[in-house]
Short mmCIF file of C-alpha atoms in Angstrom, two decimals:
data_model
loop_
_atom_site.label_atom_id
_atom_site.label_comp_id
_atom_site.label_asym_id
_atom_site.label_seq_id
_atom_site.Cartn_x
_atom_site.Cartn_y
_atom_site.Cartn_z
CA UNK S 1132 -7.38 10.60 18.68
CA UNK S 1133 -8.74 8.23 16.30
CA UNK S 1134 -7.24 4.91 16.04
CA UNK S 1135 -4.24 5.08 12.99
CA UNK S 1136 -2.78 1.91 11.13
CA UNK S 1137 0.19 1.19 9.48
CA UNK S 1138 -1.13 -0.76 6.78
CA UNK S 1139 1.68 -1.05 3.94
CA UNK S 1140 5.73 -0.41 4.05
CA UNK S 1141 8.25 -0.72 1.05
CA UNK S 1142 11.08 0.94 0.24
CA UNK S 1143 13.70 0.64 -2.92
CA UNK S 1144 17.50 -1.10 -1.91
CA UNK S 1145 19.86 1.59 -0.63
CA UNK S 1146 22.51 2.29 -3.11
CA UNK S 1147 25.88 3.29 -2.46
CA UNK S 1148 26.73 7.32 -3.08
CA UNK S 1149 29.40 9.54 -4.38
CA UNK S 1150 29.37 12.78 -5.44
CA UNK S 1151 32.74 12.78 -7.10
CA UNK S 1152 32.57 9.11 -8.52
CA UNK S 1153 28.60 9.08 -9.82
CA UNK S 1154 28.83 5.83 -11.45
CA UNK S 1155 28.87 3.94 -8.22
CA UNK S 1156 25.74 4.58 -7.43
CA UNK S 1157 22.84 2.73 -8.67
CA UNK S 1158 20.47 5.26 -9.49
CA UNK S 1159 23.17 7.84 -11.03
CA UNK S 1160 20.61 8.60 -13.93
CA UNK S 1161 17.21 7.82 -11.21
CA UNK S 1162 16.59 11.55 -9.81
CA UNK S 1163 14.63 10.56 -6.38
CA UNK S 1164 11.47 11.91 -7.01
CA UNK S 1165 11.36 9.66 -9.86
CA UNK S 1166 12.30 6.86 -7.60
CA UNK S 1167 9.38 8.27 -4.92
CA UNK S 1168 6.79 7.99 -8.17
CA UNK S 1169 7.73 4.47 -8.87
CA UNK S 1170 6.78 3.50 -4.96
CA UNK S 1171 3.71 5.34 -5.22
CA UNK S 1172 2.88 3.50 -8.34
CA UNK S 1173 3.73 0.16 -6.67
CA UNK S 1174 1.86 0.87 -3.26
CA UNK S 1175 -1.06 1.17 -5.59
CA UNK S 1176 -0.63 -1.54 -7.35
CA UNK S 1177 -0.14 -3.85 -4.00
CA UNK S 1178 -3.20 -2.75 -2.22
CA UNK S 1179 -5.26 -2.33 -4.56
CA UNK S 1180 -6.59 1.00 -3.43
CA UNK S 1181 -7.69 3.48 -5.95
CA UNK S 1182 -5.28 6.55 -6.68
CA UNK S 1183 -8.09 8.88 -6.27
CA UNK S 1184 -8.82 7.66 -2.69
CA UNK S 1185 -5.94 8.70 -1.52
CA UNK S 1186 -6.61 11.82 0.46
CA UNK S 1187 -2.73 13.15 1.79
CA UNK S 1188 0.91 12.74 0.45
CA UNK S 1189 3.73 13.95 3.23
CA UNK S 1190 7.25 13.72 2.23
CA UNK S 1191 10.49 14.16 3.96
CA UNK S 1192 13.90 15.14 2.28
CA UNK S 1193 16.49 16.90 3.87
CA UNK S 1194 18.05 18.36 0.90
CA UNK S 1195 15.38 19.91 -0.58
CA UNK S 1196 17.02 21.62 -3.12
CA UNK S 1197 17.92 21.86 -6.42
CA UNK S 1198 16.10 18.49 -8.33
CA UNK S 1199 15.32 17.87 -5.16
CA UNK S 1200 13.02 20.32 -4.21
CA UNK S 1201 9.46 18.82 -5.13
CA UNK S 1202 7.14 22.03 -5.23
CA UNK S 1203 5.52 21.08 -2.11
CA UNK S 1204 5.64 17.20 -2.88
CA UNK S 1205 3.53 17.87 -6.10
CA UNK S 1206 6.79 16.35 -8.19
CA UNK S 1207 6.51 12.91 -7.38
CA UNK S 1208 2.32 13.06 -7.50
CA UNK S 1209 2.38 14.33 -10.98
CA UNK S 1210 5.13 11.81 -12.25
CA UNK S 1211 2.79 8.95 -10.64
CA UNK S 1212 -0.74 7.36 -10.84
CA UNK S 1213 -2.22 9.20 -7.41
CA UNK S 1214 -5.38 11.35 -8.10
CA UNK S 1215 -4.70 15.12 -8.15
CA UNK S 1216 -6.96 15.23 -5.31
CA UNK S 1217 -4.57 14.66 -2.88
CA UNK S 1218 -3.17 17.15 -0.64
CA UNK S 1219 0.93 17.08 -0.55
CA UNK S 1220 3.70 18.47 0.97
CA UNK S 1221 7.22 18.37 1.21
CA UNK S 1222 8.82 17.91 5.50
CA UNK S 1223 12.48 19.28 6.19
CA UNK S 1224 13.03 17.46 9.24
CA UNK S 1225 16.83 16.40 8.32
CA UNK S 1226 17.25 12.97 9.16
CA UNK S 1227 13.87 12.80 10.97
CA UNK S 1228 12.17 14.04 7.99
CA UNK S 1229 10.40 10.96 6.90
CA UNK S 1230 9.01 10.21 10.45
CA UNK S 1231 7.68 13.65 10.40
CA UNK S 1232 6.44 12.84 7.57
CA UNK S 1233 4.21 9.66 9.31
CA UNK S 1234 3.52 11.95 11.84
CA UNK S 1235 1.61 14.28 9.90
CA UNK S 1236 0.24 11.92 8.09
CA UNK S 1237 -1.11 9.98 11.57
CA UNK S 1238 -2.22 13.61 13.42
CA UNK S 1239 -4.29 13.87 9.60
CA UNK S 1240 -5.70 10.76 9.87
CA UNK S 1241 -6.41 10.59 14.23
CA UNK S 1242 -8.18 14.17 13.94
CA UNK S 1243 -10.73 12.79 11.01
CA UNK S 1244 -9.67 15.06 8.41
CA UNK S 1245 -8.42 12.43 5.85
CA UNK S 1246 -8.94 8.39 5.51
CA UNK S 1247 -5.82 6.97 3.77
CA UNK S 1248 -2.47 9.16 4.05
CA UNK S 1249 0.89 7.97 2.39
CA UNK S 1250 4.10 9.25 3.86
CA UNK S 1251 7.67 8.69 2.43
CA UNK S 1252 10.76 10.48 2.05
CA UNK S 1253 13.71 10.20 -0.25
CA UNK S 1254 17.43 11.37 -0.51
CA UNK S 1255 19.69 11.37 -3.79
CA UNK S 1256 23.48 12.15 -2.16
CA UNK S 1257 24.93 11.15 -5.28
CA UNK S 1258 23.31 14.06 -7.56
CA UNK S 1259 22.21 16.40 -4.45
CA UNK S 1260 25.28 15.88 -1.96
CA UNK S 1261 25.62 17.09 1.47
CA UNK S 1262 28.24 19.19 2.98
CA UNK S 1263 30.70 22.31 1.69
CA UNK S 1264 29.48 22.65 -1.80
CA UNK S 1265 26.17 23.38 -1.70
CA UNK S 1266 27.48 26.56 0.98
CA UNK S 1267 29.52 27.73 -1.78
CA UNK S 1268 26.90 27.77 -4.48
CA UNK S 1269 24.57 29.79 -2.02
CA UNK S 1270 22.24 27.10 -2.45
CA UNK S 1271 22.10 26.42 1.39
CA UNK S 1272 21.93 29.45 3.89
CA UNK S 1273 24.58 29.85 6.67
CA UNK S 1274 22.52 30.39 10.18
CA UNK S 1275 23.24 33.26 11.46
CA UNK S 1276 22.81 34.29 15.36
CA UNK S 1277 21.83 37.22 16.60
CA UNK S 1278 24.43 38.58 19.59
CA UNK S 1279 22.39 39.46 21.98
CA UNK S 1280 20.38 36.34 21.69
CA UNK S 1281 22.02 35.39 25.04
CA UNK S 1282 23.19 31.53 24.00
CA UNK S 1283 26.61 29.84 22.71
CA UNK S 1284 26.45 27.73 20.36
CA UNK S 1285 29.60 26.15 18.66
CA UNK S 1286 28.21 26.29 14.97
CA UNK S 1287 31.30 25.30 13.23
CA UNK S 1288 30.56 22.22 15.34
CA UNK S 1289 27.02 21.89 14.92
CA UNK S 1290 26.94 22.32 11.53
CA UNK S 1291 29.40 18.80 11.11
CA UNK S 1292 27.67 16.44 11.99
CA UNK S 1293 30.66 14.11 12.20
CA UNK S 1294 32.22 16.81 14.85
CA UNK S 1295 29.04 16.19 16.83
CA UNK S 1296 29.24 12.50 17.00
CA UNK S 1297 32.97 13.55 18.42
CA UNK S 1298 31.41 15.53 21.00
CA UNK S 1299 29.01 13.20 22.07
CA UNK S 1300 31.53 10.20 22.30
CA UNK S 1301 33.98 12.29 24.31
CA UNK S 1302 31.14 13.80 26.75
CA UNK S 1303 29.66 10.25 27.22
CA UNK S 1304 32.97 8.23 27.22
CA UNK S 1305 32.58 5.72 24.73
CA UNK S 1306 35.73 4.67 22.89
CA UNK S 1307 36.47 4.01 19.52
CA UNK S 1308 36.51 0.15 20.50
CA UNK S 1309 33.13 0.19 21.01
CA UNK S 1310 32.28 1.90 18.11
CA UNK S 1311 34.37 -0.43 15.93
CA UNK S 1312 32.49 -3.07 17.49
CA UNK S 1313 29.31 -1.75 16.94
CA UNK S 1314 29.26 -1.10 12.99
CA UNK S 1315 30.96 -4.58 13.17
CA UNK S 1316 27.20 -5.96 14.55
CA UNK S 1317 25.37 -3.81 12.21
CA UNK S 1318 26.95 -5.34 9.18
CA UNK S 1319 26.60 -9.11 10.50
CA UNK S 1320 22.99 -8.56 11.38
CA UNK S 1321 22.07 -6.33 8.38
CA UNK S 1322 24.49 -9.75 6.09
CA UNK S 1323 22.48 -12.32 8.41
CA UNK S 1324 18.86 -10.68 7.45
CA UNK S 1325 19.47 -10.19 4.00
CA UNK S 1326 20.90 -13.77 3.53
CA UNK S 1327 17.67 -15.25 4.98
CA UNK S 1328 15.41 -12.19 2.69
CA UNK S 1329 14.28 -10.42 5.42
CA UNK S 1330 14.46 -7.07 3.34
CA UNK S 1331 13.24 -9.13 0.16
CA UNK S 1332 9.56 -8.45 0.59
CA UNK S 1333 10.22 -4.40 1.84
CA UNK S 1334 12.40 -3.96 -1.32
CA UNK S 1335 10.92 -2.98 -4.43
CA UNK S 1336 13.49 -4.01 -6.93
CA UNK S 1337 14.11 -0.42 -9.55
CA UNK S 1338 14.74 -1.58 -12.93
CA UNK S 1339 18.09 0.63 -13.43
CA UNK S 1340 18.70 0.79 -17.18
CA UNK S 1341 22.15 -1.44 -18.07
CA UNK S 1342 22.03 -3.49 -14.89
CA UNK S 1343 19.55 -6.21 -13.30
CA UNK S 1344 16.99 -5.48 -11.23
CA UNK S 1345 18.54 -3.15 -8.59
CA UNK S 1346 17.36 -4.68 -4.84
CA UNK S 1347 19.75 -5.48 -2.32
CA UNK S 1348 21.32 -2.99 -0.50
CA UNK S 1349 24.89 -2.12 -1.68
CA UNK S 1350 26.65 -0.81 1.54
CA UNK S 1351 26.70 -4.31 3.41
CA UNK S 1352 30.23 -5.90 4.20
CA UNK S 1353 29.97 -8.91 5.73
CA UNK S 1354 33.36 -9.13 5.77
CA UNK S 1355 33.74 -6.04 8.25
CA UNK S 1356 35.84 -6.46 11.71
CA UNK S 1357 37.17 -4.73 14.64
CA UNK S 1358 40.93 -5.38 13.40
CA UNK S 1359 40.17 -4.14 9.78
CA UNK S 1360 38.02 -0.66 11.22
CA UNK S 1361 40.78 0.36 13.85
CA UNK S 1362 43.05 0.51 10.58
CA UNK S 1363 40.64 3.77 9.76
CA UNK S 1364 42.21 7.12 9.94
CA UNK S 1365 39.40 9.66 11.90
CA UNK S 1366 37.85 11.58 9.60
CA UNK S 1367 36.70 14.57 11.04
CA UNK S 1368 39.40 15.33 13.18
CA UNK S 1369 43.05 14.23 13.56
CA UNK S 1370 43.03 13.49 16.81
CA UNK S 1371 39.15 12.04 17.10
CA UNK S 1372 37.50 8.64 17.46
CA UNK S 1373 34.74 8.92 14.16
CA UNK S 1374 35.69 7.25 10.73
CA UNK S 1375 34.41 6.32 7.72
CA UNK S 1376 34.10 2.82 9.39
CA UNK S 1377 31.58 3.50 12.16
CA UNK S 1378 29.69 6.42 10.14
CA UNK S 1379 26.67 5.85 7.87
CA UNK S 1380 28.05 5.77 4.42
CA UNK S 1381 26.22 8.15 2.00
CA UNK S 1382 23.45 6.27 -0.27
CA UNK S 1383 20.41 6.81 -2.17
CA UNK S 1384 16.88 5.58 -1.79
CA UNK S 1385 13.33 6.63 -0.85
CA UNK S 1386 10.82 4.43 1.28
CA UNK S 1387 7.20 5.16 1.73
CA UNK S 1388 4.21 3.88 3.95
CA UNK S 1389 0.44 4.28 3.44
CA UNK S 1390 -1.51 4.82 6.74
CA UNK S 1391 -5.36 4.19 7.21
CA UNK S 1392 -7.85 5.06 9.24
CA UNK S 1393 -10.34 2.10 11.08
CA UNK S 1394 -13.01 2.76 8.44
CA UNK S 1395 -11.00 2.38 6.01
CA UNK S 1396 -9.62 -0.67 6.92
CA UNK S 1397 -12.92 -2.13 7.20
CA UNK S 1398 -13.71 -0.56 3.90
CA UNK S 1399 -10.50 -1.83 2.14
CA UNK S 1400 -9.94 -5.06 3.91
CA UNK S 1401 -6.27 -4.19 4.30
CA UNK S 1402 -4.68 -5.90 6.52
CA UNK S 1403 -2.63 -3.92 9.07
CA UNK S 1404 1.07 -4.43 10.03
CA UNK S 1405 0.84 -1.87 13.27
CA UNK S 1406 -1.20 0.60 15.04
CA UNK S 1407 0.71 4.08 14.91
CA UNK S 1408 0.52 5.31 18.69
CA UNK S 1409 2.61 8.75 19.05
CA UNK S 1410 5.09 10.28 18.10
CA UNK S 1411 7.53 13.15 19.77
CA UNK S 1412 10.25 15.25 18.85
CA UNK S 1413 12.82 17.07 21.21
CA UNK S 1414 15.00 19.67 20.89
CA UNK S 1415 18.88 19.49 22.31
CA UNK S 1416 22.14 21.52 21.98
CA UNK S 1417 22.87 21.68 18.07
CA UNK S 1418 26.59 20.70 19.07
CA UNK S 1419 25.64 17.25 20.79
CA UNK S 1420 23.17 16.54 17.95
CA UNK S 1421 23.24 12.41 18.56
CA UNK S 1422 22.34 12.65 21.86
CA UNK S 1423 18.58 14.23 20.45
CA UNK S 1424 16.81 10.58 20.82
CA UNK S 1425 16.92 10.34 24.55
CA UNK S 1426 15.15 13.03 25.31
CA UNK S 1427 12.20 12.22 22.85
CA UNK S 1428 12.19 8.51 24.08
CA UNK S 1429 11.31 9.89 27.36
CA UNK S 1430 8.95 12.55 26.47
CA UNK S 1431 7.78 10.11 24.11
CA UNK S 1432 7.89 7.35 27.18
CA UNK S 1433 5.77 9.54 29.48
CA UNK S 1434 3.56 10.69 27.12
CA UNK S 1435 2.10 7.28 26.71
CA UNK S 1436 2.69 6.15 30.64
CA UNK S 1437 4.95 3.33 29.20
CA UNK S 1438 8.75 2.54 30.43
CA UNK S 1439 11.64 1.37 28.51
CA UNK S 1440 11.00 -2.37 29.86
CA UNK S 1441 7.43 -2.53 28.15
CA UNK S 1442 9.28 -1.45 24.21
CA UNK S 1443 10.35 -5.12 22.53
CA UNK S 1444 11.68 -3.67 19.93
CA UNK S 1445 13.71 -0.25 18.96
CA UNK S 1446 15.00 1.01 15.62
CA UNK S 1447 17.97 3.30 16.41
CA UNK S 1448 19.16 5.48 13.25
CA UNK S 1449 23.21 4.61 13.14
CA UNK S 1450 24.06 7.70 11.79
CA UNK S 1451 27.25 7.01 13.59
CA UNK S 1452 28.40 4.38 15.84
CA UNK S 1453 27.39 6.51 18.84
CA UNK S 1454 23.82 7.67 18.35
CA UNK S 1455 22.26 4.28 19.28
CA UNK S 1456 25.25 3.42 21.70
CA UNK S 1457 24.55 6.70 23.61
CA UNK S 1458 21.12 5.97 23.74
CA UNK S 1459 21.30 2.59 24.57
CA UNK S 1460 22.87 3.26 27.41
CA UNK S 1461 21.27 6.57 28.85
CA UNK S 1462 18.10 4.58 28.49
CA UNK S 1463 19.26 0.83 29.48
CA UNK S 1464 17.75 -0.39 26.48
CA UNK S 1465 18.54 -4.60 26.33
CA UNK S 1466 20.91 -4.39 23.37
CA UNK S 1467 18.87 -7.74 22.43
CA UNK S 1468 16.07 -5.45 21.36
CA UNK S 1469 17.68 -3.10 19.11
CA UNK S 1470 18.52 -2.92 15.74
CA UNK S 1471 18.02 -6.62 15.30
CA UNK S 1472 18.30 -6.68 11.16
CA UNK S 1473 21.19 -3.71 11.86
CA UNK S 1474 21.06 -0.11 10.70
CA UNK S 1475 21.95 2.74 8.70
CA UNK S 1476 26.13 1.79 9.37
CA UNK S 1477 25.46 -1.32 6.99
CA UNK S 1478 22.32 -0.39 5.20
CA UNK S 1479 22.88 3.34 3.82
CA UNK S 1480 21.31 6.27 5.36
CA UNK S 1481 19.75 8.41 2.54
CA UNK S 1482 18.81 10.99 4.97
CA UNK S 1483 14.94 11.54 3.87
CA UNK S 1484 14.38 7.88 3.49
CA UNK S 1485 15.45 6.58 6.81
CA UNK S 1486 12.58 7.43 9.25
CA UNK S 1487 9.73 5.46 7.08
CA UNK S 1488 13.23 2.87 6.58
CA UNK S 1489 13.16 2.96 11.00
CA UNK S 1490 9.53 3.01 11.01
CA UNK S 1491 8.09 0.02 8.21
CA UNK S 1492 11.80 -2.25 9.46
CA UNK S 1493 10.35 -2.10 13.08
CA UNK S 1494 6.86 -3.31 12.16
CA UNK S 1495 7.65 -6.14 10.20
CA UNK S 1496 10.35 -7.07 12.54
CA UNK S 1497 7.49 -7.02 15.39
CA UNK S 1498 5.41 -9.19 13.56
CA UNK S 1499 7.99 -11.63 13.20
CA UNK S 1500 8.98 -11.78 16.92
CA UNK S 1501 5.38 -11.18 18.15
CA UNK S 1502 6.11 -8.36 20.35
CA UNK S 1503 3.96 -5.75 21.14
CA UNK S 1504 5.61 -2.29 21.13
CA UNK S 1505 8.52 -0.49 19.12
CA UNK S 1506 9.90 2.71 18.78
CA UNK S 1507 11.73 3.90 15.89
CA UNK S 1508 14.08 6.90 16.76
CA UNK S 1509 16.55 9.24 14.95
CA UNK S 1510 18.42 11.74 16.13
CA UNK S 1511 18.29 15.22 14.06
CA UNK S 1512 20.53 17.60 12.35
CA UNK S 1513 20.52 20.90 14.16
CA UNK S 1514 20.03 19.43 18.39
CA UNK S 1515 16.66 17.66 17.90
CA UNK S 1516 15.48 13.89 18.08
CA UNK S 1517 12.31 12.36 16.98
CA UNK S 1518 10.39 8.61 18.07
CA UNK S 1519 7.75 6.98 17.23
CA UNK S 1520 5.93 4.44 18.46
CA UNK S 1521 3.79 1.62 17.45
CA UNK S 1522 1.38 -1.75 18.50
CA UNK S 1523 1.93 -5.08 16.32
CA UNK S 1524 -1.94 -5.87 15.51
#
């Protein structure tokens, strides 16, 4: 495969969602893929490269319904400066969406057929929400299995995805201690990196009409600790261990990269923040969805002959408390190494947006520590996990 670069990451600040109370969210009147056409527009604008030399547009969304569906990612391309020459399309990956989304865009780019790729995703779970709702409207299908398909699956289970954090807590035996403790870290590291502007210069600040300049993420608490979270009543089960506390909250937002190949590197005189290396996906049991990431690590691991010790940096998607606790400890990852600006438990997870979030977070935090290799990872909707993994140039 030809040699693929990372050579530009933004993203807008993650707002804070609800379906029921619109006005706290930030972009209540910003539909996403008008928030995906302003990054395009600004991506442009920063590199300088011309919108008709842009040969590919991939985008993830894992909602891609109603506004949201983009008519194959042409949406955002026709509400922004990019040439109509590019090819697009829209990746339903669930939360892995957007790193599917790089990872077409890097196969695109390694086997020649295109020069400079962008690859984004967004999520609006303010306007589009998740869960019950969009069942009853018919707007989501209900999987079906066939009954002689010879498998069990518990799909009331797998198709709550706080239920399958449940699972995968009781299964592995972590407590909802360390859980507590855990979204605790996330917010002090996620308060702690925005307070020294980390995330200032992979924010694009949306002017939202009415309000200043909307860029800082609005689900950090600093203020967040153990005694305060065991207060929390479980929410998706009386008797579990997962609450609102050490869960994701729901937000908006969209993040996109642009990708290069060497030529046009050389040709551009961009600048490169990471060389894209691989990237896996693996399939688990749909009930013990958080537990996805290990298996891809590994695949993704042995794929490249490299072992857990040689990564210096991960990005774990918190979806919940568990995901990147699980992990971290199936794959004795030094807990030094991950998340090290926090996650998705202080940051929002708009579930598109998160893998270029995981992906364009890990490279910028490599450069600043001077490591050499990272691996972005997110666990998937459904029994799957996806990682990625890239070389600080």
């Amino acid at each position: 495969m030809k040699p693929v670069y990372l050579t530009y990451y933004q993203r807008t600040a993650f707002s804070r969602a609800h379906p029921k109370k619109a006005g706290v969210d930030a972009f209540e009147n910003w539909p996403a893929d008008r928030l995906m056409a302003q990054l395009i527009n600004h991506s442009l604008a920063e590199t300088g490269i011309s919108p008709e030399r842009i040969d590919d547009l991939s985008l993830g969304c894992a909602l891609a319904v109603k506004e949201q569906w983009s008519f194959g990612g042409r949406y955002p391309l026709m509400q922004s400066r990019l040439g109509d020459q590019a090819a697009t399309r829209m990746i339903d990956q669930q939360c892995g969406s957007s790193l599917a989304a790089l990872r077409f865009g890097m196969m695109s780019i390694g086997c020649g057929a295109t020069e400079i790729a962008l690859a984004g995703g967004f999520e609006h779970m303010t306007r589009i929400p998740m869960g019950p709702a969009l069942f009853k409207e018919g707007v989501l299908g209900v999987p079906a299995l066939p009954d002689d398909n010879g498998k069990t699956y518990d799909m009331a289970v797998a198709l709550n995805m706080g239920l399958t954090a449940e699972q995968l807590a009781a299964a592995a035996g972590i407590s909802r201690e360390q859980m507590d403790a855990f979204a605790c870290r996330s917010h002090q590291r996620a308060y702690a990196a925005q307070q020294a502007g980390f995330f200032n210069d992979e924010i694009v600040p949306m002017n939202v009409a009415g309000l200043e300049p909307f860029a800082l993420d609005a689900c950090i608490r600093p203020d967040t600790r153990p005694e305060a979270l065991a207060t929390l009543s479980p929410a998706f089960s009386d008797s579990g261990n997962i609450t609102a506390g050490n869960s994701s909250p729901l937000s908006s937002g969209a993040s996109l990269a642009m990708m290069m190949s060497e030529a046009a590197v050389n040709d551009s005189g961009a600048i490169p923040l990471a060389r894209v290396l691989a990237c896996v996906d693996r399939g688990t049991k749909p009930e013990m969805m958080g537990q996805g990431v290990v298996p891809a690590v590994k695949r993704l691991l042995a794929q490249t002959h490299l072992t857990v010790d040689d990564i210096d940096l991960w990005e774990i998607n918190e979806a919940f408390s568990v995901v990147p606790l699980y992990a971290r400890e199936a794959l004795g990852i030094d807990d030094k190494k991950l998340n090290m600006h926090g996650g998705a438990l202080a940051l929002g997870h708009p579930l598109g947006a998160t893998g270029v979030r995981l992906a364009g977070t890990l490279a910028r935090s490599l450069q600043l520590t001077r490591g050499r290799y990272g691996i972005a990872a997110a666990c998937i909707g459904g029994g799957q996990g996806i990682a990625l993994l890239i070389e600080r140039v």
